[in-house]
CSV table of C-alpha atoms and ligand atoms in Angstrom, one decimal:
chain,number,residue,atom,x,y,z
A,18,MET,CA,0.0,0.0,0.0
A,19,LYS,CA,1.0,3.6,-0.4
A,20,LEU,CA,1.5,5.2,3.0
A,21,THR,CA,2.4,8.7,4.2
A,22,PHE,CA,3.5,9.4,7.7
A,23,ILE,CA,3.4,13.0,8.8
A,24,GLY,CA,5.9,13.8,11.6
A,25,THR,CA,9.3,12.1,11.8
A,26,GLY,CA,9.6,11.9,15.6
A,27,TYR,CA,9.9,8.5,17.3
A,28,VAL,CA,6.4,7.3,16.3
A,29,GLY,CA,6.3,8.6,12.7
A,30,LEU,CA,9.8,7.7,11.8
A,31,VAL,CA,9.9,4.2,13.3
A,32,SER,CA,6.4,3.3,12.1
A,33,GLY,CA,7.1,4.6,8.6
A,34,VAL,CA,10.4,2.7,8.3
A,35,CYS,CA,8.9,-0.5,9.7
A,36,PHE,CA,5.9,-0.4,7.2
A,37,SER,CA,8.4,0.1,4.4
A,38,GLU,CA,10.3,-3.0,5.7
A,39,ILE,CA,7.2,-5.1,5.2
A,40,GLY,CA,6.8,-4.1,1.6
A,41,ASN,CA,4.8,-0.9,1.6
A,42,GLN,CA,5.6,2.3,-0.4
A,43,VAL,CA,6.3,4.8,2.4
A,44,THR,CA,6.8,8.6,2.4
A,45,CYS,CA,7.8,10.3,5.6
A,46,VAL,CA,7.0,14.0,5.8
A,47,ASP,CA,8.2,16.7,8.1
A,48,LYS,CA,8.1,20.5,8.0
A,49,ASP,CA,11.6,20.6,9.5
A,50,LEU,CA,13.7,20.9,6.3
A,51,ALA,CA,17.0,20.3,8.1
A,52,LYS,CA,15.7,17.0,9.5
A,53,ILE,CA,14.5,15.8,6.1
A,54,GLU,CA,17.8,16.7,4.6
A,55,ARG,CA,19.6,14.7,7.3
A,56,LEU,CA,17.3,11.7,6.9
A,57,LYS,CA,17.8,11.7,3.1
A,58,LYS,CA,21.5,11.3,3.8
A,59,GLY,CA,20.9,8.4,6.1
A,60,ASP,CA,21.7,10.6,9.2
A,61,VAL,CA,19.2,9.5,11.8
A,62,PRO,CA,18.3,12.2,14.3
A,63,ILE,CA,17.3,9.7,17.1
A,64,TYR,CA,19.2,6.8,18.6
A,65,GLU,CA,17.1,3.6,18.1
A,66,PRO,CA,18.7,0.2,17.7
A,67,GLY,CA,18.2,-1.2,14.1
A,68,LEU,CA,16.6,1.9,12.7
A,69,LYS,CA,19.5,3.3,10.7
A,70,GLU,CA,20.1,-0.1,9.0
A,71,LEU,CA,16.4,-0.3,8.0
A,72,ILE,CA,16.4,3.2,6.7
A,73,GLU,CA,19.5,2.5,4.5
A,74,LYS,CA,18.1,-0.7,3.3
A,75,ASN,CA,14.6,0.5,2.4
A,76,THR,CA,15.7,3.8,0.9
A,77,SER,CA,18.0,2.0,-1.5
A,78,LEU,CA,15.2,-0.5,-2.3
A,79,GLY,CA,13.1,2.5,-3.2
A,80,ASN,CA,10.4,1.7,-0.6
A,81,LEU,CA,11.1,4.7,1.6
A,82,SER,CA,11.5,8.4,0.9
A,83,PHE,CA,11.6,11.6,2.9
A,84,THR,CA,10.1,15.0,1.9
A,85,SER,CA,8.8,18.2,3.3
A,86,ASP,CA,6.1,18.3,0.5
A,87,LEU,CA,3.0,17.4,2.4
A,88,THR,CA,0.6,18.1,-0.5
A,89,SER,CA,2.0,15.6,-3.0
A,90,SER,CA,2.7,13.0,-0.3
A,91,VAL,CA,-1.0,13.1,0.8
A,92,GLN,CA,-2.2,12.9,-2.8
A,93,ASN,CA,0.0,9.9,-3.6
A,94,ALA,CA,-1.1,8.0,-0.5
A,95,ASP,CA,-3.9,5.5,0.2
A,96,ILE,CA,-3.5,6.0,3.9
A,97,VAL,CA,-2.2,9.1,5.7
A,98,PHE,CA,-0.9,8.8,9.3
A,99,ILE,CA,-0.8,11.7,11.7
A,100,CYS,CA,2.3,11.3,13.9
A,101,VAL,CA,3.0,14.8,15.2
A,102,GLY,CA,3.7,15.6,18.8
A,103,THR,CA,1.2,16.3,21.5
A,104,PRO,CA,3.3,18.0,24.2
A,105,SER,CA,1.8,18.9,27.6
A,106,LEU,CA,0.4,22.3,28.2
A,107,PRO,CA,1.1,23.8,31.7
A,108,SER,CA,-2.4,22.6,32.7
A,109,GLY,CA,-1.3,19.0,31.9
A,110,GLU,CA,-3.7,18.8,28.9
A,111,ALA,CA,-2.3,17.7,25.6
A,112,ASN,CA,-1.4,20.5,23.2
A,113,LEU,CA,-3.4,19.6,20.0
A,114,GLU,CA,-2.1,22.6,18.0
A,115,TYR,CA,0.1,20.5,15.7
A,116,VAL,CA,-2.4,17.7,15.2
A,117,GLU,CA,-5.1,20.2,14.2
A,118,GLN,CA,-2.8,22.0,11.9
A,119,VAL,CA,-1.9,18.8,10.1
A,120,ALA,CA,-5.6,17.9,9.8
A,121,GLN,CA,-6.1,21.1,8.0
A,122,ASP,CA,-3.1,20.6,5.8
A,123,ILE,CA,-4.3,17.1,4.9
A,124,ALA,CA,-7.8,18.4,4.1
A,125,LEU,CA,-6.4,21.1,1.8
A,126,ALA,CA,-4.2,18.6,0.0
A,127,MET,CA,-6.8,15.9,-0.6
A,128,ASP,CA,-7.8,15.1,-4.2
A,129,GLY,CA,-9.8,11.9,-3.6
A,130,TYR,CA,-10.8,9.3,-0.9
A,131,LYS,CA,-8.2,9.0,1.9
A,132,ILE,CA,-8.0,7.1,5.1
A,133,VAL,CA,-6.6,9.4,7.8
A,134,VAL,CA,-5.1,7.6,10.8
A,135,THR,CA,-4.2,9.3,14.1
A,136,LYS,CA,-1.2,7.6,15.7
A,137,SER,CA,-0.3,10.6,18.0
A,138,THR,CA,-1.7,10.1,21.5
A,139,VAL,CA,-4.7,12.4,21.7
A,140,PRO,CA,-7.5,12.9,24.3
A,141,VAL,CA,-10.8,11.1,23.9
A,142,GLY,CA,-12.9,13.0,21.3
A,143,THR,CA,-10.0,14.4,19.3
A,144,ASN,CA,-10.5,12.2,16.3
A,145,ASP,CA,-14.1,13.5,16.1
A,146,LYS,CA,-12.6,17.0,16.1
A,147,ILE,CA,-10.2,16.0,13.3
A,148,LYS,CA,-13.1,14.6,11.3
A,149,LYS,CA,-14.9,17.9,11.7
A,150,ILE,CA,-11.9,20.0,10.7
A,151,ILE,CA,-11.2,17.9,7.5
A,152,GLY,CA,-14.9,17.7,6.6
A,153,GLN,CA,-15.2,21.4,6.7
A,154,LEU,CA,-12.2,21.9,4.3
A,155,THR,CA,-12.6,19.3,1.7
A,156,PRO,CA,-15.4,18.0,-0.6
A,157,HIS,CA,-13.6,14.6,-0.9
A,158,PRO,CA,-14.7,11.5,1.0
A,159,PHE,CA,-12.5,10.2,3.8
A,160,ASP,CA,-12.5,8.0,6.9
A,161,ILE,CA,-11.0,8.7,10.3
A,162,VAL,CA,-9.2,6.0,12.3
A,163,SER,CA,-7.4,6.0,15.6
A,164,ILE,CA,-4.5,3.5,15.9
A,165,PRO,CA,-2.7,4.2,19.2
A,166,GLU,CA,1.0,3.5,19.3
A,167,PHE,CA,2.6,1.3,22.0
A,168,LEU,CA,6.2,1.3,21.0
A,169,ARG,CA,8.9,1.8,23.6
A,170,GLU,CA,12.0,3.9,23.1
A,171,GLY,CA,15.1,1.7,22.8
A,172,SER,CA,13.2,-1.2,21.4
A,173,ALA,CA,10.9,0.8,19.0
A,174,VAL,CA,11.8,-1.2,15.9
A,175,LYS,CA,11.3,-4.5,17.5
A,176,ASP,CA,8.1,-3.4,19.2
A,177,THR,CA,6.7,-2.1,15.9
A,178,LEU,CA,7.5,-5.2,13.9
A,179,ASN,CA,6.3,-7.5,16.7
A,180,PRO,CA,3.4,-5.7,18.5
A,181,ASP,CA,1.5,-7.4,21.3
A,182,ARG,CA,-1.7,-6.0,19.7
A,183,ILE,CA,-3.0,-3.5,17.2
A,184,ILE,CA,-6.1,-1.4,18.1
A,185,ILE,CA,-8.1,-0.1,15.2
A,186,GLY,CA,-10.7,2.5,16.2
A,187,THR,CA,-13.1,3.5,13.5
A,188,ALA,CA,-16.7,3.6,12.4
A,189,SER,CA,-15.9,2.7,8.9
A,190,GLU,CA,-15.9,-0.9,7.7
A,191,ARG,CA,-13.9,0.0,4.6
A,192,ALA,CA,-11.1,1.6,6.7
A,193,ALA,CA,-11.1,-1.2,9.2
A,194,ALA,CA,-10.7,-3.8,6.4
A,195,ALA,CA,-7.8,-1.8,4.8
A,196,LEU,CA,-6.0,-1.3,8.1
A,197,THR,CA,-6.5,-4.9,9.2
A,198,GLU,CA,-4.9,-6.0,5.9
A,199,LEU,CA,-2.0,-3.6,6.4
A,200,HIS,CA,-1.3,-4.9,10.0
A,201,LYS,CA,-1.8,-8.6,9.3
A,202,PRO,CA,1.9,-9.3,8.6
A,203,LEU,CA,2.7,-8.0,12.0
A,204,THR,CA,0.3,-9.8,14.4
A,205,ASP,CA,-3.0,-11.8,14.6
A,206,GLU,CA,-4.0,-9.8,17.7
A,207,ILE,CA,-6.0,-7.1,15.9
A,208,MET,CA,-8.9,-5.5,17.7
A,209,VAL,CA,-11.4,-3.3,15.9
A,210,THR,CA,-13.4,-0.9,18.1
A,211,GLU,CA,-15.0,2.5,18.1
A,212,VAL,CA,-12.8,5.6,17.9
A,213,ARG,CA,-13.3,6.8,21.5
A,214,SER,CA,-12.4,3.5,23.0
A,215,ALA,CA,-9.3,3.2,20.9
A,216,GLU,CA,-8.2,6.7,22.2
A,217,MET,CA,-8.9,5.6,25.8
A,218,ILE,CA,-7.0,2.3,25.4
A,219,LYS,CA,-3.8,4.2,25.0
A,220,TYR,CA,-4.2,6.4,28.0
A,221,ALA,CA,-5.5,3.6,30.2
A,222,SER,CA,-2.6,1.3,29.2
A,223,ASN,CA,0.1,3.8,30.0
A,224,ALA,CA,-1.7,4.9,33.2
A,225,PHE,CA,-1.9,1.3,34.3
A,226,LEU,CA,1.8,0.6,33.7
A,227,ALA,CA,2.7,3.8,35.6
A,228,THR,CA,0.5,2.6,38.4
A,229,LYS,CA,2.4,-0.7,38.5
A,230,ILE,CA,5.7,1.2,38.8
A,231,SER,CA,4.5,3.5,41.6
A,232,PHE,CA,2.9,0.6,43.4
A,233,ILE,CA,6.1,-1.5,43.5
A,234,ASN,CA,8.1,1.6,44.4
A,235,GLU,CA,5.9,2.2,47.5
A,236,ILE,CA,6.2,-1.5,48.4
A,237,ALA,CA,10.0,-1.0,48.1
A,238,ASN,CA,9.9,2.0,50.5
A,239,ILE,CA,8.0,-0.2,53.0
A,240,CYS,CA,10.4,-3.1,52.4
A,241,GLU,CA,13.3,-0.9,53.4
A,242,LYS,CA,11.6,-0.2,56.7
A,243,VAL,CA,10.5,-3.8,57.5
A,244,GLY,CA,13.6,-5.5,56.3
A,245,ALA,CA,12.2,-7.2,53.3
A,246,ASP,CA,13.7,-7.4,49.8
A,247,VAL,CA,11.5,-5.8,47.0
A,248,THR,CA,13.2,-7.8,44.2
A,249,HIS,CA,12.1,-11.0,45.9
A,250,VAL,CA,8.7,-9.6,46.7
A,251,ALA,CA,8.2,-8.6,43.0
A,252,LYS,CA,9.4,-12.0,41.8
A,253,GLY,CA,7.0,-13.7,44.2
A,254,MET,CA,4.1,-11.5,43.1
A,255,GLY,CA,4.9,-12.0,39.4
A,256,TYR,CA,4.4,-15.7,39.5
A,257,ASP,CA,0.7,-15.0,39.8
A,258,ASN,CA,-0.5,-14.8,36.2
A,259,ARG,CA,-3.2,-12.2,37.2
A,260,ILE,CA,-0.4,-9.9,38.3
A,261,GLY,CA,2.4,-10.7,35.8
A,262,SER,CA,6.1,-10.1,36.3
A,263,SER,CA,6.7,-7.1,34.1
A,264,PHE,CA,6.8,-3.5,35.2
A,265,LEU,CA,7.5,-4.5,38.8
A,266,GLN,CA,11.1,-3.3,38.9
A,267,ALA,CA,11.5,-0.9,41.8
A,268,GLY,CA,13.8,2.1,41.3
A,269,ILE,CA,13.7,5.9,41.2
A,270,GLY,CA,10.6,6.0,39.1
A,271,TYR,CA,9.5,6.5,35.5
A,272,GLY,CA,10.4,9.3,33.1
A,273,GLY,CA,10.4,9.7,29.4
A,274,SER,CA,8.1,11.3,26.8
A,275,CYS,CA,5.0,9.2,27.5
A,276,PHE,CA,4.2,8.2,31.0
A,277,PRO,CA,4.6,11.6,32.7
A,278,LYS,CA,2.7,13.3,29.8
A,279,ASP,CA,0.0,10.7,29.5
A,280,THR,CA,-0.8,10.4,33.2
A,281,HIS,CA,-1.2,14.1,33.5
A,282,ALA,CA,-3.3,14.2,30.4
A,283,LEU,CA,-5.6,11.5,31.7
A,284,ILE,CA,-6.1,13.2,35.0
A,285,GLN,CA,-7.0,16.3,33.1
A,286,ILE,CA,-9.4,14.3,30.7
A,287,ALA,CA,-11.2,13.0,33.8
A,288,GLY,CA,-11.2,16.4,35.4
A,289,ASN,CA,-12.9,17.9,32.3
A,290,VAL,CA,-15.8,15.6,32.9
A,291,ASP,CA,-15.9,16.3,36.6
A,292,TYR,CA,-14.2,13.1,37.6
A,293,GLU,CA,-11.3,13.2,40.1
A,294,PHE,CA,-8.9,10.4,39.2
A,295,LYS,CA,-7.6,10.0,42.7
A,296,LEU,CA,-5.6,6.8,42.1
A,297,LEU,CA,-3.7,8.3,39.2
A,298,LYS,CA,-3.0,11.5,41.0
A,299,SER,CA,-1.3,9.5,43.7
A,300,VAL,CA,0.7,7.5,41.1
A,301,VAL,CA,2.1,10.7,39.8
A,302,GLU,CA,2.9,12.0,43.3
A,303,VAL,CA,4.6,8.8,44.3
A,304,ASN,CA,6.7,9.0,41.1
A,305,ASN,CA,7.7,12.6,41.7
A,306,ASP,CA,8.8,11.8,45.3
A,307,GLN,CA,10.6,8.5,44.4
A,308,ARG,CA,13.6,10.2,42.7
A,309,PHE,CA,14.4,12.1,45.8
A,310,ASN,CA,15.2,8.8,47.6
A,311,ILE,CA,18.6,9.2,46.1
A,312,ILE,CA,19.1,12.5,47.9
A,313,ALA,CA,17.8,11.1,51.2
A,314,LYS,CA,20.3,8.2,51.0
A,315,LEU,CA,23.1,10.6,50.2
A,316,ASN,CA,22.2,12.7,53.2
A,317,HIS,CA,22.0,9.6,55.3
A,318,SER,CA,25.5,8.4,54.3
A,319,LEU,CA,27.3,11.8,53.9
A,320,GLY,CA,25.3,14.3,55.9
A,321,ASP,CA,25.5,17.8,54.5
A,322,LEU,CA,26.3,17.7,50.7
A,323,GLN,CA,28.0,21.1,50.7
A,324,GLY,CA,31.4,20.8,49.1
A,325,LYS,CA,31.0,17.0,48.4
A,326,THR,CA,31.7,15.6,45.0
A,327,ILE,CA,28.9,13.3,43.7
A,328,GLY,CA,29.3,11.0,40.7
A,329,ILE,CA,26.3,10.3,38.5
A,330,TRP,CA,26.0,7.3,36.3
A,331,GLY,CA,23.1,7.5,33.8
A,332,LEU,CA,21.3,10.5,32.5
A,333,ALA,CA,18.8,9.0,30.1
A,334,PHE,CA,15.4,8.2,31.5
A,335,LYS,CA,16.1,4.5,30.8
A,336,PRO,CA,18.8,2.5,29.1
A,337,ASN,CA,19.3,2.2,25.3
A,338,THR,CA,18.1,5.7,24.5
A,339,ASP,CA,19.6,9.2,24.4
A,340,ASP,CA,16.2,10.6,25.5
A,341,VAL,CA,16.4,12.6,28.7
A,342,ARG,CA,12.9,14.0,28.8
A,343,GLU,CA,11.5,13.9,32.4
A,344,ALA,CA,14.6,11.8,33.4
A,345,PRO,CA,15.0,11.5,37.2
A,346,ALA,CA,18.6,12.7,36.7
A,347,LEU,CA,17.4,16.2,35.9
A,348,ASP,CA,15.8,16.7,39.3
A,349,ILE,CA,18.5,14.9,41.2
A,350,ILE,CA,21.4,16.9,39.7
A,351,LYS,CA,19.5,20.2,40.2
A,352,THR,CA,19.0,19.3,43.9
A,353,LEU,CA,22.6,18.3,44.3
A,354,LEU,CA,23.8,21.6,42.9
A,355,ASP,CA,21.3,23.5,45.1
A,356,GLU,CA,22.8,21.6,48.1
A,357,GLY,CA,26.3,22.8,47.2
A,358,ALA,CA,27.7,19.6,45.8
A,359,THR,CA,29.9,19.3,42.8
A,360,VAL,CA,28.6,16.8,40.2
A,361,LYS,CA,30.5,14.6,37.8
A,362,ALA,CA,28.2,12.9,35.3
A,363,TYR,CA,28.5,10.1,32.7
A,364,ASP,CA,26.1,8.5,30.3
A,365,PRO,CA,27.0,6.2,27.4
A,366,ILE,CA,25.0,8.3,24.9
A,367,ALA,CA,22.7,10.9,26.5
A,368,THR,CA,25.2,13.5,27.7
A,369,GLU,CA,24.8,15.7,24.7
A,370,ASN,CA,21.0,16.0,25.1
A,371,PHE,CA,21.3,16.3,28.8
A,372,ARG,CA,23.8,19.1,29.1
A,373,HIS,CA,21.5,21.5,27.3
A,374,PHE,CA,19.6,21.7,30.6
A,375,PHE,CA,22.7,22.8,32.5
A,376,ARG,CA,24.4,25.2,30.1
A,377,ASP,CA,25.4,27.7,32.7
A,378,GLU,CA,26.4,25.2,35.3
A,379,ALA,CA,30.2,25.0,35.2
A,380,VAL,CA,30.0,22.9,38.4
A,381,VAL,CA,28.8,19.8,36.4
A,382,GLN,CA,31.8,17.9,34.9
A,383,TRP,CA,30.7,15.8,32.0
A,384,SER,CA,32.8,12.7,31.7
A,385,GLU,CA,33.3,10.4,28.7
A,386,ASP,CA,34.2,7.4,30.8
A,387,ALA,CA,32.4,5.8,33.7
A,388,LEU,CA,35.4,5.3,35.9
A,389,GLU,CA,36.6,8.8,35.3
A,390,ALA,CA,33.2,10.1,36.5
A,391,ALA,CA,33.6,8.2,39.7
A,392,GLU,CA,37.2,9.3,40.4
A,393,SER,CA,37.7,11.2,43.7
A,394,CYS,CA,33.9,11.1,44.4
A,395,ASP,CA,32.5,11.1,47.9
A,396,ALA,CA,29.6,8.9,46.5
A,397,LEU,CA,28.4,7.5,43.2
A,398,CYS,CA,24.7,7.4,42.2
A,399,LEU,CA,23.5,5.0,39.5
A,400,LEU,CA,20.4,6.4,37.9
A,401,THR,CA,20.0,4.5,34.7
A,402,ASP,CA,20.4,0.7,34.4
A,403,TRP,CA,22.7,0.7,31.3
A,404,ALA,CA,24.2,-2.8,30.7
A,405,GLU,CA,27.7,-1.2,30.9
A,406,PHE,CA,27.3,-0.4,34.6
A,407,LYS,CA,26.3,-4.0,35.4
A,408,GLN,CA,29.6,-5.3,34.1
A,409,VAL,CA,31.9,-2.9,35.9
A,410,ASP,CA,34.8,-4.1,38.1
A,411,LEU,CA,33.5,-3.0,41.5
A,412,ALA,CA,36.8,-3.4,43.3
A,413,LYS,CA,38.5,-1.1,40.7
A,414,LEU,CA,35.6,1.3,41.0
A,415,GLY,CA,35.9,1.5,44.8
A,416,SER,CA,39.7,2.1,44.5
A,417,VAL,CA,39.3,5.3,42.4
A,418,MET,CA,36.6,6.9,44.7
A,419,LYS,CA,37.4,9.1,47.6
A,420,GLN,CA,34.8,7.2,49.7
A,421,PRO,CA,33.3,3.9,48.4
A,422,ILE,CA,29.7,4.8,48.7
A,423,LEU,CA,27.4,3.5,46.0
A,424,ILE,CA,23.7,4.5,45.7
A,425,ASP,CA,22.1,2.1,43.3
A,426,GLY,CA,18.8,3.7,42.1
A,427,ARG,CA,18.0,0.8,39.8
A,428,ASN,CA,19.0,-2.3,41.9
A,429,VAL,CA,21.5,-3.3,39.3
A,430,TYR,CA,23.9,-5.1,41.6
A,431,SER,CA,23.4,-8.3,43.5
A,432,ARG,CA,24.5,-8.8,47.1
A,433,ASP,CA,27.1,-11.4,45.8
A,434,GLN,CA,28.7,-8.8,43.6
A,435,LEU,CA,29.1,-6.5,46.6
A,436,ALA,CA,30.2,-9.2,49.0
A,437,ASP,CA,34.0,-8.8,48.4
A,438,THR,CA,34.1,-5.1,48.2
A,439,ASN,CA,34.2,-2.4,50.9
A,440,PHE,CA,31.4,-0.4,49.4
A,441,GLN,CA,28.7,1.2,51.6
A,442,TYR,CA,25.9,0.1,49.3
A,443,TYR,CA,22.4,1.5,49.2
A,444,SER,CA,19.7,0.3,46.8
A,445,ILE,CA,15.9,0.6,46.6
A,446,GLY,CA,13.8,-1.5,48.8
A,447,ARG,CA,16.4,-4.1,49.7
A,448,PRO,CA,18.1,-4.8,53.1
A,449,GLN,CA,20.8,-2.3,53.9
A,450,LEU,CA,24.4,-3.3,53.1
A,451,GLU,CA,26.2,-0.3,54.6
A,452,SER,CA,29.5,-2.1,55.0
A,453,LEU,CA,29.6,-5.8,54.5
A,454,SER,CA,30.5,-7.9,57.6
A,455,PRO,CA,31.9,-11.4,57.3
A,456,PHE,CA,28.5,-12.7,58.5
A,457,ARG,CA,26.7,-10.7,55.8
A,458,LYS,CA,29.1,-12.1,53.2
A,459,SER,CA,28.2,-15.7,54.2
A,460,VAL,CA,24.5,-15.1,53.9
A,461,ALA,CA,24.7,-13.0,50.7
A,462,SER,CA,22.9,-15.2,48.2
A,463,ASP,CA,21.0,-13.3,45.4
B,27,UDX,C1,6.2,3.7,27.4
B,27,UDX,C2,5.2,2.5,27.1
B,27,UDX,O1,5.9,1.3,27.5
B,27,UDX,C3,4.9,2.4,25.6
B,27,UDX,O2,4.0,1.4,25.4
B,27,UDX,C4,4.3,3.8,25.2
B,27,UDX,O3,4.0,3.7,23.8
B,27,UDX,C5,5.2,4.9,25.5
B,27,UDX,O4,5.6,4.9,26.9
B,27,UDX,P1,8.8,4.3,27.0
B,27,UDX,O5,8.5,5.6,27.6
B,27,UDX,O6,9.6,4.2,25.8
B,27,UDX,O7,7.4,3.5,26.7
B,27,UDX,O8,9.5,3.5,28.2
B,27,UDX,P2,9.3,2.1,29.1
B,27,UDX,O9,10.3,1.1,28.7
B,27,UDX,O10,7.9,1.7,29.1
B,27,UDX,O11,9.8,2.7,30.5
B,27,UDX,C6,9.2,3.9,31.1
B,27,UDX,C7,9.8,4.3,32.3
B,27,UDX,O12,9.4,3.4,33.4
B,27,UDX,C8,11.4,4.3,32.3
B,27,UDX,O13,11.8,5.4,33.0
B,27,UDX,C9,11.7,3.0,33.1
B,27,UDX,O14,13.0,3.2,33.8
B,27,UDX,C10,10.6,2.9,34.1
B,27,UDX,N1,10.3,1.6,34.6
B,27,UDX,C11,9.8,0.6,33.7
B,27,UDX,C12,10.5,1.3,35.9
B,27,UDX,O15,10.9,2.1,36.7
B,27,UDX,N2,10.2,0.0,36.4
B,27,UDX,C13,9.7,-1.0,35.6
B,27,UDX,O16,9.5,-2.1,36.0
B,27,UDX,C14,9.5,-0.6,34.2
């Protein structure tokens, strides 16, 4: 099929590329000319495993092209996908300015029947608005469909080519049939529903996953006080099929471009119809507090942070991405600087994106090497669970630090790994290992 994807952010670019990979003729459109020029040269503006290779392959096969010419790309397509951003307004509501503008642009470009699919995450009722906008501006027939996107950053290509499910929200049998056909090579789990339910499925799914994370983080906080180990508790809970084992990893909370934005938006969507979403409000509050556990643990081990040097490992909101949006590291580093500490920070790939937030802060030293970031530090805080950190030689790490204090915000290390070191080790929701005694060594078993 001939497909046009408008917006070359994570969703638009990855979806477009993956649909070209399964044999469709795809055009990716963006009004950002510089970005289009980069993409034409095979220079990919985001870090996503496997994406660059697929772009090179499908561009040279002639299945994939990039342009800023929206009109001809809409005219050439059977199906047009809206994939532009819906950032949060200060109220928490999604900003629909870009989606509505693109709907107008599509309407003015149309020269015959089109299927218009919204992939951007939009509040319930937005597709009805899009239908109205397009209907007012074009005499041509069209159908509106909502297909929410569930890809995760860092595994976006894999998720798009192997989705758990595809949700098709539409009132049109013709559009449902075409989109079922299009997605068939990817999965058999295709659900057709009405537009508003499809829009809600996206918010409800992300809110539920965020709830799981805040739930396990609160359990972790209680575990610390009662002497239980949250990793064992989560494992034990996960054996129950009704609960499931995923998204029960305790840590310093979620970040990223989706969960924070979508949870706020759903609270607002509920508020707009006079419903107070109490549970989700608490989920957000717990998540906001959780990152400050790191500061509390630092204060516990070092007291006043004035004049102390703190190493930070991990700036991205999660591993395998250079995305730092809503990353816990942002709040943690700001607080450390406010408390008078000097910060040395390292991330395998996200430093460039991160340091824009700290342009004037000469006090942050950006390292290009993990060990260098830890050198002469009074304490080291691990904020992102990059694989690289898991393989580090802990004895060597301890030897370069001023004080061997390790605050593990993602529970990366096992007690066995710590057993032969002199680290004062703090993690999230696990029994304290301030300095390992011979007795502790003999019982350390996970
Ligand atoms: C998420 C959804 O998973 C995806 O379906 C949706 O389309 C977009 O939002 P993403 O933001 O890429 O994807 O990241 P994800 O891998 O889901 O992780 C989100 C955050 O939760 C990360 O900060 C991660 O560190 C944190 N997390 C995840 C936990 O703290 N514990 C867990 O058990 C799982």
